[in-house]
Coordinates of C-alpha atoms and ligand atoms in Angstrom, one line a residue:
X240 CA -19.6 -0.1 24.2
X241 CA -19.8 1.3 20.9
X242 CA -16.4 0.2 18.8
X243 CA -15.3 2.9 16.4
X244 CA -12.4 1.2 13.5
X245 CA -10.1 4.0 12.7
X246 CA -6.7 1.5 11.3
X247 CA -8.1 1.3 7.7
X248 CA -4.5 1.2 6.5
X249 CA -4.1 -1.4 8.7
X250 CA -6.5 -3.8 7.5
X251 CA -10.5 -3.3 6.8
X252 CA -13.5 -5.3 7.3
X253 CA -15.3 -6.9 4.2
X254 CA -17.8 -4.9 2.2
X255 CA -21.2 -7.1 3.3
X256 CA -21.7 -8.0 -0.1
X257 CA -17.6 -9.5 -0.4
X258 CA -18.4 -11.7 2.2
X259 CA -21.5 -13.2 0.8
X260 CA -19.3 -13.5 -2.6
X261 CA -16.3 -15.3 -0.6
X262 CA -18.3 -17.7 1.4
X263 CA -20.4 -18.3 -1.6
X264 CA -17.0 -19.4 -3.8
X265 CA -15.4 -21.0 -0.9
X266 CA -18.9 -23.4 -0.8
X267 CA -19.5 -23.8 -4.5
X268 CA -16.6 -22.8 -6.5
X269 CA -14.0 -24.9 -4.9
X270 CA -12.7 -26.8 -7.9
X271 CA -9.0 -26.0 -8.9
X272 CA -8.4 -24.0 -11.9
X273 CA -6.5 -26.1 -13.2
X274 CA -8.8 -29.0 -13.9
X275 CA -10.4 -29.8 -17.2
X276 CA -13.6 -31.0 -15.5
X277 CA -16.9 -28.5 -15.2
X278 CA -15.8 -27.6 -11.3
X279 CA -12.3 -26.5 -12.4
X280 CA -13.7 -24.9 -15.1
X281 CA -15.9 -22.8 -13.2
X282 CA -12.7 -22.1 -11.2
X283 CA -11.1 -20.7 -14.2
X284 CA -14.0 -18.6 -15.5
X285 CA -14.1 -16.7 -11.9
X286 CA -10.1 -16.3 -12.2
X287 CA -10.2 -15.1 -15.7
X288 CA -13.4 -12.6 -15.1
X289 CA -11.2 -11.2 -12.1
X290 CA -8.5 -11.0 -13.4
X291 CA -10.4 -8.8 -16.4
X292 CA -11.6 -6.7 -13.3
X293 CA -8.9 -5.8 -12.1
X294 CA -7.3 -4.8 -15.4
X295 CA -9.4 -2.9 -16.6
X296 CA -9.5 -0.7 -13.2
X297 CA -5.9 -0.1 -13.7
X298 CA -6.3 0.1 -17.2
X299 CA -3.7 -2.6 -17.7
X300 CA -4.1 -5.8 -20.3
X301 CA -5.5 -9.3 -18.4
X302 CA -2.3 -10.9 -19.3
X303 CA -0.5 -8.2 -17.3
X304 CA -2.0 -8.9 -14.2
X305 CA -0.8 -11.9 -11.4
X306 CA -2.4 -12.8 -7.9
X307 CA -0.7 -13.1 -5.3
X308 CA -0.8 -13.6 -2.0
X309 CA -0.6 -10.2 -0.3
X310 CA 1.1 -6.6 -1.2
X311 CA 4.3 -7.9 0.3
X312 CA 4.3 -10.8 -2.0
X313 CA 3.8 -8.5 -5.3
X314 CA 6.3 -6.3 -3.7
X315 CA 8.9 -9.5 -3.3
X316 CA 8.0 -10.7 -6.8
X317 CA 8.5 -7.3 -8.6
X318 CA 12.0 -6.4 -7.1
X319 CA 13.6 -10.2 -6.5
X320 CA 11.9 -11.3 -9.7
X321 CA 13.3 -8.3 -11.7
X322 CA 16.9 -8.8 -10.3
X323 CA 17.1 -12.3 -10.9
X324 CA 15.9 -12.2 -14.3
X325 CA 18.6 -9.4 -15.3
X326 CA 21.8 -11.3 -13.5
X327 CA 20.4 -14.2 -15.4
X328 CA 20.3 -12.6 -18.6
X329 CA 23.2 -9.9 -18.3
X330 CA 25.9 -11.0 -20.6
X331 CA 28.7 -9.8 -18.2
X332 CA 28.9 -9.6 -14.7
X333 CA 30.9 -6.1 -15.0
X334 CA 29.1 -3.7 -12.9
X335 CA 26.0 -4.8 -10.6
X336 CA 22.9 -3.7 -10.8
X337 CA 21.8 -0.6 -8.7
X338 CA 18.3 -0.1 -7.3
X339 CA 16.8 3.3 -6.2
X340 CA 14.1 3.7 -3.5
X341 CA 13.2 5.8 -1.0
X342 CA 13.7 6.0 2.8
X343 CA 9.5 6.2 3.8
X344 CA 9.1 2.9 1.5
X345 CA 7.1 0.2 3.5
X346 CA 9.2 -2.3 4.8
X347 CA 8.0 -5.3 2.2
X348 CA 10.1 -3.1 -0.3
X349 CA 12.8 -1.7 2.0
X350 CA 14.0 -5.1 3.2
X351 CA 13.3 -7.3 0.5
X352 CA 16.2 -4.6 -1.2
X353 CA 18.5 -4.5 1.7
X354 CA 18.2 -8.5 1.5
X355 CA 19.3 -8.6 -2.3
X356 CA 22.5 -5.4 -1.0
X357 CA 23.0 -8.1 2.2
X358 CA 24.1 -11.0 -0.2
X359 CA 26.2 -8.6 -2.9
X360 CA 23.4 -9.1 -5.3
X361 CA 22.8 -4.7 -5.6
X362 CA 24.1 -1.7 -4.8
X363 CA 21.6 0.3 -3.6
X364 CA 20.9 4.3 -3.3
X365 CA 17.9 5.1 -0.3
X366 CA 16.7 8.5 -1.4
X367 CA 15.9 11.4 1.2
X368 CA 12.5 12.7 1.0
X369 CA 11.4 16.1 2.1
X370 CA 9.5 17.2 5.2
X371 CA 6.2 16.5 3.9
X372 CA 7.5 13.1 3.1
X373 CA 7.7 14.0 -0.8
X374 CA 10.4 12.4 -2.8
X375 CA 11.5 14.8 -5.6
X376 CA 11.8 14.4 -8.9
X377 CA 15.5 16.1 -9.1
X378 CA 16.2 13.7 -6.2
X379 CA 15.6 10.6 -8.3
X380 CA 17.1 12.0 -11.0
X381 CA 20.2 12.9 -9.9
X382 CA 20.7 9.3 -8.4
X383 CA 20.5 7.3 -11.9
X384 CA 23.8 6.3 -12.4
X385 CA 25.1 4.4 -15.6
X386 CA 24.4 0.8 -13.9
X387 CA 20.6 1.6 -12.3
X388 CA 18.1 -0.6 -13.6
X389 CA 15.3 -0.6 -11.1
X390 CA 13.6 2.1 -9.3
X391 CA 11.0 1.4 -6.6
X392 CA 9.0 4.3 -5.2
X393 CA 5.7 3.8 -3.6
X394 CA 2.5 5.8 -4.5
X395 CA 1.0 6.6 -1.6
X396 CA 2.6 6.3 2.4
X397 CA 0.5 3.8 4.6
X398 CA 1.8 6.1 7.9
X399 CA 1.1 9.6 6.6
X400 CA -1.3 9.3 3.1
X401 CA 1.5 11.4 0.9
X402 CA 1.0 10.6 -2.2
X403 CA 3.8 11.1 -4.8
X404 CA 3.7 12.1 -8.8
X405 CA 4.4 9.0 -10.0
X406 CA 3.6 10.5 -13.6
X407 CA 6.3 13.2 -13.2
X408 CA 9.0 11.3 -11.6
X409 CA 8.5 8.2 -14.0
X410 CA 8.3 11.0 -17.2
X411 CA 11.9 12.3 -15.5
X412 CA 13.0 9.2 -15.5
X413 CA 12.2 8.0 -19.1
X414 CA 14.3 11.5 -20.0
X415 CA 17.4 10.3 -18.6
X416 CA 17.1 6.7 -19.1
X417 CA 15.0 4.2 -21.4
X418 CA 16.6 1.5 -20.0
X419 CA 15.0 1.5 -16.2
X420 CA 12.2 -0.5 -14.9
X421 CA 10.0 1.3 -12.8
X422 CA 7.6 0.0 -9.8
X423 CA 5.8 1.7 -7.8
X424 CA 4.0 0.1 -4.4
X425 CA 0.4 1.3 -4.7
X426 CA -1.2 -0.5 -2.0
X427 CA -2.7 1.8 0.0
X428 CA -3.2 4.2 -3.2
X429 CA -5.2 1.0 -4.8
X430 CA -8.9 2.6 -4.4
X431 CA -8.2 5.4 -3.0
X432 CA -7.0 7.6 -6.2
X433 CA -7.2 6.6 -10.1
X434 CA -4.5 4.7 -11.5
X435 CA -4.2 3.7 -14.8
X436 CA -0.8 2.3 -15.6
X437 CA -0.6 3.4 -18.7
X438 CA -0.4 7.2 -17.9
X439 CA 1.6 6.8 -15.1
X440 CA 3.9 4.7 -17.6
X441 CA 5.3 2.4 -15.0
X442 CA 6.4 -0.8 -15.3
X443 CA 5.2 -2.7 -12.1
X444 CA 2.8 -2.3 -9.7
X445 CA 1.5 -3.7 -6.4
X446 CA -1.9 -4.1 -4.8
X447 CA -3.8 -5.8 -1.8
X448 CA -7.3 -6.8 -1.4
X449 CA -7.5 -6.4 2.4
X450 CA -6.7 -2.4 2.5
X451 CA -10.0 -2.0 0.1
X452 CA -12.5 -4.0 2.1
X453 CA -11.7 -7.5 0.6
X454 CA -10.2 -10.9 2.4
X455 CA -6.5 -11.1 3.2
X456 CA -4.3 -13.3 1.5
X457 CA -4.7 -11.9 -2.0
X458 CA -2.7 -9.1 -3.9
X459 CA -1.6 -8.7 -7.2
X460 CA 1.5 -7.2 -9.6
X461 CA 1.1 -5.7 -12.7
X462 CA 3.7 -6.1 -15.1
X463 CA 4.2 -4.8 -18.5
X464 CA 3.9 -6.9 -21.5
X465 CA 7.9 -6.6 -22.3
X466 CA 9.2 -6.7 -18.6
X467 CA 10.7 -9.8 -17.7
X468 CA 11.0 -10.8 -14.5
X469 CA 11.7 -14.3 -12.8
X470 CA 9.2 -16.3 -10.7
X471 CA 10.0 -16.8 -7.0
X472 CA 7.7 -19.6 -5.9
X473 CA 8.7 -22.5 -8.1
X474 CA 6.3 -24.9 -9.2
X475 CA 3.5 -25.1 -11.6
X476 CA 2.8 -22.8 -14.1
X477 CA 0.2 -21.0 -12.7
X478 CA 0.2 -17.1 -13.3
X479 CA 2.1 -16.8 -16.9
X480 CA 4.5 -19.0 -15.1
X481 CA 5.4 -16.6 -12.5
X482 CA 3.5 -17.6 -9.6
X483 CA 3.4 -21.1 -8.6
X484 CA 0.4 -22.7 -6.4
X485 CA -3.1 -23.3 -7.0
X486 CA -4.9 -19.9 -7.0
X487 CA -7.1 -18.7 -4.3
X488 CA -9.9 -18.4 -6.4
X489 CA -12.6 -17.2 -3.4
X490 CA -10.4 -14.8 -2.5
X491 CA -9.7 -13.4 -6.0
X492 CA -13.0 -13.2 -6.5
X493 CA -14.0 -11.5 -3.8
X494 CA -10.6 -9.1 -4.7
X495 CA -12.4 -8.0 -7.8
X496 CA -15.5 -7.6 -6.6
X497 CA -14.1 -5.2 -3.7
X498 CA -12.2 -3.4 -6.1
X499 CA -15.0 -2.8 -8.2
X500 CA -17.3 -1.3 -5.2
X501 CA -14.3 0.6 -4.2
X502 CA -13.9 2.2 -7.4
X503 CA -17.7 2.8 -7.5
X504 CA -17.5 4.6 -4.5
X505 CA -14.6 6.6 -4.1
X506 CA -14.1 8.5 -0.9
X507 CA -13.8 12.1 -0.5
X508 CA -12.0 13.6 2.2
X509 CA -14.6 15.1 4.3
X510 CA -14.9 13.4 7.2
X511 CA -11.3 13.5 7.1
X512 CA -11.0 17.0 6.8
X513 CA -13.7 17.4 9.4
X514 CA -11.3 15.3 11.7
X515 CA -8.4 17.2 11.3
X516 CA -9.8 20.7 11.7
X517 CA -11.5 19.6 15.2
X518 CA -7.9 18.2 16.5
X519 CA -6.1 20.7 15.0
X520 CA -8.3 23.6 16.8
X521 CA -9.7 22.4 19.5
X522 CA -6.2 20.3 21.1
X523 CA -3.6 22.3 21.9
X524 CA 0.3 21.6 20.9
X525 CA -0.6 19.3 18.2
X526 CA 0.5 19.0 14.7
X527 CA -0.1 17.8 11.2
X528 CA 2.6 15.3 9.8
X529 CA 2.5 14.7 6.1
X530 CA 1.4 16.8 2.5
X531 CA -1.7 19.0 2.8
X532 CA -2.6 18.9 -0.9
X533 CA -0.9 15.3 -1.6
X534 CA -2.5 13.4 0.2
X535 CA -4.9 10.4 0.5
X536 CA -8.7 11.3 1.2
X537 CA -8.6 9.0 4.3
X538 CA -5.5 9.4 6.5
X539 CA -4.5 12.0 9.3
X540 CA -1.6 12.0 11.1
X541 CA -0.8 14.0 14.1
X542 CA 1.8 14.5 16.7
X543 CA 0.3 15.1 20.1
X544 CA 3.5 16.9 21.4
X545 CA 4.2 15.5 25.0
X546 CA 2.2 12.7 25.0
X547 CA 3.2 9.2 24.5
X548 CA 1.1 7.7 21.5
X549 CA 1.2 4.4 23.0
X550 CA -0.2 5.6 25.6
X551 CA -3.0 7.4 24.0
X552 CA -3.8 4.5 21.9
X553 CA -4.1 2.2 24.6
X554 CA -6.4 4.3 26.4
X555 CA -8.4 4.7 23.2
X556 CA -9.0 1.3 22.8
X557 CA -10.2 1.0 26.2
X558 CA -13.1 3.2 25.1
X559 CA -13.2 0.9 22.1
X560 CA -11.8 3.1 19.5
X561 CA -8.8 1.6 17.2
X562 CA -6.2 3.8 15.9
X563 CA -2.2 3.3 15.1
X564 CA 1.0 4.6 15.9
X565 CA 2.8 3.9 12.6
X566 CA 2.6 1.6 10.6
X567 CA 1.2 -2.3 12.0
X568 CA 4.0 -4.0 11.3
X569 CA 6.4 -2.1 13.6
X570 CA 4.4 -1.9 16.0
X571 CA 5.6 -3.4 19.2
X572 CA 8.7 -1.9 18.4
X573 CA 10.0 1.0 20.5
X574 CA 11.7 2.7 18.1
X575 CA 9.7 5.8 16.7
X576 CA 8.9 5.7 12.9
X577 CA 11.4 5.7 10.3
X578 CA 8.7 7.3 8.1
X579 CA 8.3 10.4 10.1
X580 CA 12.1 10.6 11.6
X581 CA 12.9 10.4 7.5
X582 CA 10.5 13.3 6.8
X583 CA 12.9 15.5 9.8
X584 CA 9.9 15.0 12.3
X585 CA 12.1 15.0 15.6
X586 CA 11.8 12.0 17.8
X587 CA 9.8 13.4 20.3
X588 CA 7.3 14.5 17.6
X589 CA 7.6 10.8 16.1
X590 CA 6.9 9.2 19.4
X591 CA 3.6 10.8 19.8
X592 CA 2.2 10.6 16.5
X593 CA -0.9 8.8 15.8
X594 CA -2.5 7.6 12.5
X595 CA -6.2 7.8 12.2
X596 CA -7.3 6.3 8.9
X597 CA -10.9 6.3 8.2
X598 CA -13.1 3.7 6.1
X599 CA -16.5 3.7 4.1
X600 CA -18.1 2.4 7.3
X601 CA -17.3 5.6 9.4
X602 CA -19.5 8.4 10.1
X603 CA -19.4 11.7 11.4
X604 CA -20.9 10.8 14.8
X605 CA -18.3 8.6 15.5
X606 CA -15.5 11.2 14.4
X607 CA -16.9 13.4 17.4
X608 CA -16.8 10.5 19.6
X609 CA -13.1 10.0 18.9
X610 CA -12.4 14.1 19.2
X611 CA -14.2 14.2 22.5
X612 CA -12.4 11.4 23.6
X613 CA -9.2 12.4 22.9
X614 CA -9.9 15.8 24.6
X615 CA -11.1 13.6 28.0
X616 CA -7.9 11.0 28.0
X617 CA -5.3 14.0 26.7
X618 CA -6.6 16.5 29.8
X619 CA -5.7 13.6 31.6
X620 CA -2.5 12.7 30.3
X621 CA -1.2 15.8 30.7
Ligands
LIG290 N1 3.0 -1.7 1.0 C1 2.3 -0.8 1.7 C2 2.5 0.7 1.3 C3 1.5 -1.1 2.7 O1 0.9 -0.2 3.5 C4 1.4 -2.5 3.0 C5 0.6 -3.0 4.2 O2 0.5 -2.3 5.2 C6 2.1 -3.4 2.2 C7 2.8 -3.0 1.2 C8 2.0 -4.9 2.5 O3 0.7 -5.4 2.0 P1 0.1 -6.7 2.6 O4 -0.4 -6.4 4.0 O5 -1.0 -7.1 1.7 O6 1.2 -7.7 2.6

């Protein structure tokens, strides 16, 4: 049975030429950076050089770049590391700190904030976003209140691809307040579209190797020479000091190097496009969830009114195709997404929507596999 892998945002296999590059570190390059002999030296020079990567795609200084250990661990270390440093540093304790996000944030931000509300560390405001999952500019705007010092809003949603104006909202922002960090969660934008922190004029940002075809257990937060934020694994002074534990050094290697084919090779939307027009016309009572024009290259999402997504995707996987019904981490819940319900997409709609996302290994053959078979199973479904 031919296997067709349409959960990019999910996760996505290695690039061929990653793997080589990770097996080849974890065999040779083992020493730890932070030894003075030749093997931790060698260690060092593949951390550096990556690190240099990786800036210079965003367009950020080397210095302003840390490895982690995933996109939820950047996400962690921007917004916990952020507060901590400013209740450490705030003179008084007269008002606390407010936060802004949104309601369609991934989880690694939303409850990481609802953690720091939880123990009275924040106040918090969620912001509503529109029906095409767009959070507005005059939204954000309007919610800046005298004691905000921290606004997290992600680039680009993992469930439906929109992809905000970071630019905009951070440039609205700025005009009300100089004194507001910005982050923005850019995981599943990382690769996808540019980003160079310096137009945006953000503060923070968060990436993952495993969404652009590198291993798991690596990410990494950009932070802006001038924003100060505490570490949150204690230890040794790895990471400017803001990220104990001895790096991962075949894994950031291999980061970089995925990155840098990524970049090379950007994606247009074609195949997605191609996709989408086939549902759209050729399945009846289906529908488009998410921004037209802002949106990733690679993601689709579509209500299949009357029809039970788990369901579907079970009986696509039988015939060896993989897609999602949200995003991977709720999954096994049985509540529908908060991402789509948040956007006004009724339950119903919600509990029938599937994700397809699509990765530099998929072709157009397989996209007409998946269409017919989703025509077979749906006939029968209904
Ligand atoms: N943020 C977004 C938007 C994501 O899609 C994900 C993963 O799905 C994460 C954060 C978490 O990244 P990681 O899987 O590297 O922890």
């Amino acid at each position: 049975m031919e296997r067709i892998y349409l959960d990019n945002n999910a996760t996505t296999p290695l690039f061929p030429e990653v793997t080589n590059l990770f097996i080849e570190h974890l065999h040779n390059n083992f020493g730890n950076a932070s030894s003075l002999h030749s093997f931790g030296q060698k260690s060092r020079e593949i951390l550096n050089i990556s690190r240099m990567k990786i800036a210079n795609i965003l367009n950020a200084n080397a210095d302003e770049i840390i490895f982690t250990s995933s996109g939820t661990e950047s996400n962690n270390l921007a917004i916990t590391g952020f507060i901590l440093n400013h209740l450490e540093n705030s003179a008084t304790c007269a008002d606390k700190p407010h936060i802004i996000t949104s309601a369609t944030e991934h989880k690694a931000i939303l409850e990481v904030i609802k953690k720091l509300e939880k123990r009275n560390m924040v106040d918090v405001s969620i912001l509503p976003v529109t029906s095409t999952g767009i959070i507005e500019e005059k939204t954000v705007v309007s919610a800046i209140k005298d004691n905000t010092i921290l606004i997290s809003l992600m680039t680009a949603n993992n469930e439906t691809g929109t992809i905000q104006d970071i630019k905009n909202i951070t440039a609205a922002i700025r005009a009300k307040s100089k004194n507001i960090a910005i982050h923005t969660d850019a995981v599943q934008a990382f690769g996808k579209i540019n980003i160079d922190v310096k137009e945006l004029g953000i503060d923070m940002l968060s990436i993952s190797s495993h969404k652009i075809n590198g291993p798991k257990g690596v990410g990494g937060l950009f932070v802006r020479r001038g924003c100060k934020i505490n570490p949150i694994i204690l230890g040794g002074s790895h990471e400017w000091n803001l990220r104990a534990g001895t790096e991962n050094i075949a894994g950031i290697g291999a980061f970089a190097l995925a990155a840098e084919i990524t970049i090379k090779n950007k994606k247009n939307s074609e195949l997605r496009d191609y996709l989408q027009k086939r549902i759209l016309e050729e399945i009846d009572n289906t529908h488009l969830n998410g921004d037209l024009k802002h949106r990733l290259s690679n993601t689709l999402n579509i209500s299949f009114q009357g029809i039970e997504a788990a369901a579907l995707l079970t009986r696509l996987d039988m015939k060896g195709i993989a897609v999602s019904t949200g995003s991977a981490c709720s999954s096994g819940s049985t509540e529908p997404s908060y991402t789509l319900r948040a956007m006004g997409v009724s339950a119903i709609n919600a509990y029938s929507a599937i994700r397809f996302s699509l990765g530099y290994q998929n072709t157009k053959d397989e996209i007409d596999i998946v269409v017919d078979s989703l025509k077979e199973i749906i006939r029968k479904m209904y």
